Amino acid sequence: LFQRQPLSADTSHPPGPMADLAAPPPVRRNCCSRLIAKLNEPHGHSGHSYFRKFRFALSLFSLFHILAIIGSAKDVYLEKFGADATAIGCLFSVISFWSPLTEFLVGHLQDRGCLSRFFPLDRWGKRAPFLLTHCIIAAVAASVVYMPPSDASGPLEVWFVLMLMLSYWGAASCVIAFESARQEIYPYKEERIVVEGLCKYTC
């Protein structure tokens, strides 16, 4: 008499008020969430999002600060340290010829993958190891260029030329690595234009 009857799947009656409580509420995304999702969506042939392209362009941030630091080294050595003007002028001419030569040398070294022994190519590629290591080299040289070991004429000029040549070596390697990687990662001009525009903001 008091046996439980099985529940019937009767769908003729509308669901009760408790059915609304069981259903999950719809997810509403605000404008910030939609913007973040848009920036992380893949775009273009490379499959990189705008956020990843911005990270790639941000790699020039440190390099341009290094170039800004060493750009005024000649004037500081002449006006503040009292270096010989003739010697500094001749040495700066040597540095002017050294800079384009370094671009040729580091480009050849990068194409050969000379750092692959320490940075495997399957994980790092050919360009990233040079960008990492030579950015550190240029940063260290740019940091100590204004700390000569002696104020005497001779050692002062030698310190000037050595630190600037080392700085330009590191900076040239970073520039070549970045430009080569941009051509390889973004082969089409539509994406390169976007990356170039992002570079203007990061630099």
Coordinates of N, CA, C and O in Angstrom, one line a residue, residues 21-86:
L21 N 17.1 27.7 -9.6 CA 18.2 27.7 -8.7 C 19.3 26.7 -9.0 O 20.5 26.9 -8.8
A22 N 18.9 25.6 -9.6 CA 19.8 24.6 -10.0 C 20.6 24.9 -11.3 O 21.8 24.5 -11.4
A23 N 20.1 25.7 -12.1 CA 20.8 26.1 -13.4 C 21.8 27.1 -13.1 O 21.6 28.0 -12.3
P24 N 23.1 26.9 -13.7 CA 24.1 27.9 -13.4 C 23.8 29.2 -14.1 O 23.2 29.3 -15.2
P25 N 24.1 30.3 -13.4 CA 23.8 31.6 -14.0 C 24.7 31.9 -15.2 O 25.8 31.4 -15.3
P26 N 24.2 32.7 -16.2 CA 25.0 33.0 -17.4 C 26.2 33.8 -17.0 O 26.1 34.7 -16.1
V27 N 27.3 33.5 -17.6 CA 28.6 34.2 -17.4 C 28.6 35.5 -18.2 O 28.4 35.5 -19.4
R28 N 28.7 36.6 -17.5 CA 28.8 37.9 -18.1 C 30.2 38.5 -18.0 O 30.7 38.6 -16.9
R29 N 30.8 38.8 -19.1 CA 32.2 39.3 -19.2 C 32.1 40.8 -19.4 O 31.5 41.3 -20.3
N30 N 32.9 41.4 -18.5 CA 32.9 42.9 -18.6 C 33.8 43.3 -19.8 O 34.5 42.4 -20.4
C31 N 34.0 44.6 -20.0 CA 34.8 45.1 -21.1 C 36.3 44.7 -21.0 O 36.9 44.5 -21.9
C32 N 36.8 44.8 -19.7 CA 38.2 44.4 -19.5 C 38.5 43.0 -19.9 O 39.5 42.7 -20.5
S33 N 37.6 42.1 -19.5 CA 37.8 40.7 -19.8 C 37.7 40.4 -21.3 O 38.5 39.7 -21.8
R34 N 36.8 41.1 -22.0 CA 36.8 41.0 -23.4 C 38.0 41.5 -24.1 O 38.5 41.0 -25.1
L35 N 38.5 42.6 -23.5 CA 39.7 43.2 -24.1 C 40.9 42.3 -23.9 O 41.7 42.1 -24.8
I36 N 41.1 41.7 -22.7 CA 42.2 40.8 -22.5 C 42.1 39.6 -23.4 O 43.1 39.1 -23.9
A37 N 40.9 39.1 -23.5 CA 40.7 37.9 -24.4 C 41.0 38.2 -25.8 O 41.6 37.4 -26.6
K38 N 40.7 39.5 -26.2 CA 41.0 39.9 -27.6 C 42.5 40.0 -27.8 O 43.0 39.6 -28.9
L39 N 43.2 40.5 -26.8 CA 44.6 40.7 -27.0 C 45.4 39.4 -27.0 O 46.5 39.3 -27.4
N40 N 44.8 38.3 -26.4 CA 45.4 37.0 -26.3 C 45.0 36.1 -27.4 O 45.4 34.9 -27.4
E41 N 44.1 36.5 -28.3 CA 43.7 35.7 -29.4 C 44.8 35.7 -30.5 O 45.4 36.7 -30.8
P42 N 45.0 34.5 -31.1 CA 46.0 34.5 -32.2 C 45.5 35.3 -33.4 O 44.3 35.3 -33.8
H43 N 46.4 36.0 -34.0 CA 46.1 36.8 -35.2 C 47.3 36.6 -36.2 O 48.4 36.6 -35.9
G44 N 46.9 36.5 -37.5 CA 47.9 36.5 -38.5 C 48.5 35.1 -38.8 O 48.1 34.1 -38.2
H45 N 49.4 35.1 -39.7 CA 50.0 33.9 -40.2 C 50.9 33.2 -39.1 O 51.0 32.0 -39.0
S46 N 51.5 34.0 -38.2 CA 52.3 33.5 -37.2 C 51.6 32.8 -36.0 O 52.1 32.0 -35.3
G47 N 50.3 33.1 -35.9 CA 49.5 32.6 -34.8 C 49.8 33.3 -33.4 O 49.4 32.8 -32.4
H48 N 50.5 34.4 -33.5 CA 50.8 35.1 -32.2 C 49.7 36.1 -31.9 O 49.2 36.7 -32.8
S49 N 49.5 36.3 -30.7 CA 48.5 37.3 -30.2 C 49.1 38.7 -30.2 O 50.4 38.8 -30.3
Y50 N 48.3 39.7 -30.0 CA 48.9 41.0 -29.9 C 49.7 41.2 -28.7 O 50.7 41.9 -28.7
F51 N 49.4 40.5 -27.6 CA 50.2 40.5 -26.4 C 51.5 39.9 -26.6 O 52.5 40.4 -26.1
R52 N 51.6 38.8 -27.3 CA 52.9 38.1 -27.6 C 53.7 39.0 -28.5 O 55.0 39.1 -28.4
K53 N 53.1 39.7 -29.5 CA 53.9 40.6 -30.4 C 54.4 41.8 -29.6 O 55.5 42.2 -29.8
F54 N 53.6 42.2 -28.6 CA 54.1 43.3 -27.8 C 55.3 42.8 -26.9 O 56.3 43.6 -26.7
R55 N 55.3 41.6 -26.4 CA 56.4 41.1 -25.7 C 57.6 41.0 -26.6 O 58.8 41.2 -26.1
F56 N 57.5 40.6 -27.8 CA 58.6 40.5 -28.8 C 59.2 41.9 -29.0 O 60.4 42.1 -29.0
A57 N 58.3 42.9 -29.2 CA 58.8 44.3 -29.4 C 59.5 44.8 -28.1 O 60.4 45.7 -28.2
L58 N 59.1 44.4 -27.0 CA 59.6 44.9 -25.7 C 61.1 44.5 -25.5 O 61.7 45.0 -24.7
S59 N 61.5 43.5 -26.3 CA 63.0 43.1 -26.2 C 63.9 44.3 -26.6 O 65.1 44.2 -26.3
L60 N 63.4 45.3 -27.3 CA 64.2 46.4 -27.7 C 64.4 47.5 -26.6 O 65.1 48.4 -26.7
F61 N 63.6 47.3 -25.5 CA 63.5 48.3 -24.5 C 64.9 48.6 -23.9 O 65.4 49.7 -23.8
S62 N 65.6 47.5 -23.4 CA 66.9 47.6 -22.8 C 67.9 48.1 -23.8 O 68.8 48.9 -23.4
L63 N 67.8 47.6 -25.0 CA 68.9 48.0 -26.0 C 68.9 49.4 -26.3 O 70.0 50.1 -26.3
F64 N 67.7 50.1 -26.4 CA 67.7 51.5 -26.7 C 68.2 52.3 -25.5 O 68.7 53.4 -25.7
H65 N 68.0 51.8 -24.3 CA 68.5 52.5 -23.1 C 70.0 52.4 -23.1 O 70.7 53.4 -22.7
I66 N 70.6 51.3 -23.5 CA 72.0 51.2 -23.6 C 72.6 52.1 -24.6 O 73.6 52.8 -24.3
L67 N 72.0 52.2 -25.8 CA 72.4 53.2 -26.8 C 72.3 54.6 -26.3 O 73.2 55.4 -26.7
A68 N 71.3 54.9 -25.6 CA 71.2 56.3 -25.0 C 72.3 56.6 -24.0 O 72.8 57.7 -24.0
I69 N 72.7 55.6 -23.3 CA 73.7 55.8 -22.3 C 75.1 56.1 -22.9 O 75.8 57.0 -22.6
I70 N 75.4 55.2 -23.9 CA 76.8 55.4 -24.5 C 76.8 56.5 -25.5 O 77.9 56.8 -26.0
G71 N 75.7 57.0 -25.9 CA 75.7 58.0 -26.9 C 76.3 59.3 -26.5 O 76.9 60.1 -27.4
S72 N 76.3 59.6 -25.2 CA 77.0 60.8 -24.7 C 78.3 60.6 -24.1 O 78.9 61.5 -23.4
A73 N 78.9 59.4 -24.3 CA 80.2 59.1 -23.7 C 81.3 60.0 -24.2 O 82.2 60.5 -23.4
K74 N 81.3 60.3 -25.5 CA 82.4 61.2 -26.0 C 82.4 62.6 -25.3 O 83.4 63.1 -24.9
D75 N 81.2 63.2 -25.2 CA 81.1 64.5 -24.6 C 81.5 64.5 -23.1 O 82.1 65.4 -22.6
V76 N 81.1 63.4 -22.4 CA 81.4 63.3 -21.0 C 82.9 63.2 -20.8 O 83.5 63.8 -19.9
Y77 N 83.6 62.4 -21.6 CA 85.0 62.2 -21.5 C 85.8 63.5 -21.8 O 86.8 63.8 -21.2
L78 N 85.3 64.3 -22.8 CA 86.0 65.5 -23.1 C 85.7 66.6 -22.1 O 86.7 67.3 -21.7
E79 N 84.5 66.8 -21.7 CA 84.1 67.9 -20.8 C 84.3 67.6 -19.3 O 84.7 68.5 -18.6
K80 N 84.0 66.4 -18.9 CA 84.1 66.1 -17.5 C 85.4 65.4 -17.0 O 85.9 65.7 -16.0
F81 N 85.9 64.5 -17.9 CA 87.1 63.8 -17.5 C 88.3 64.4 -18.0 O 89.4 64.0 -17.6
G82 N 88.2 65.4 -18.9 CA 89.4 66.1 -19.4 C 90.3 65.2 -20.3 O 91.5 65.4 -20.3
A83 N 89.7 64.4 -21.1 CA 90.4 63.5 -22.1 C 91.0 64.3 -23.2 O 90.5 65.4 -23.5
D84 N 92.0 63.8 -23.8 CA 92.7 64.5 -24.9 C 91.7 64.5 -26.1 O 91.3 63.5 -26.6
A85 N 91.4 65.7 -26.7 CA 90.4 65.8 -27.7 C 90.9 65.2 -29.0 O 90.1 64.5 -29.7
T86 N 92.2 65.3 -29.3 CA 92.7 64.6 -30.6 C 92.6 63.1 -30.5 O 92.2 62.5 -31.4

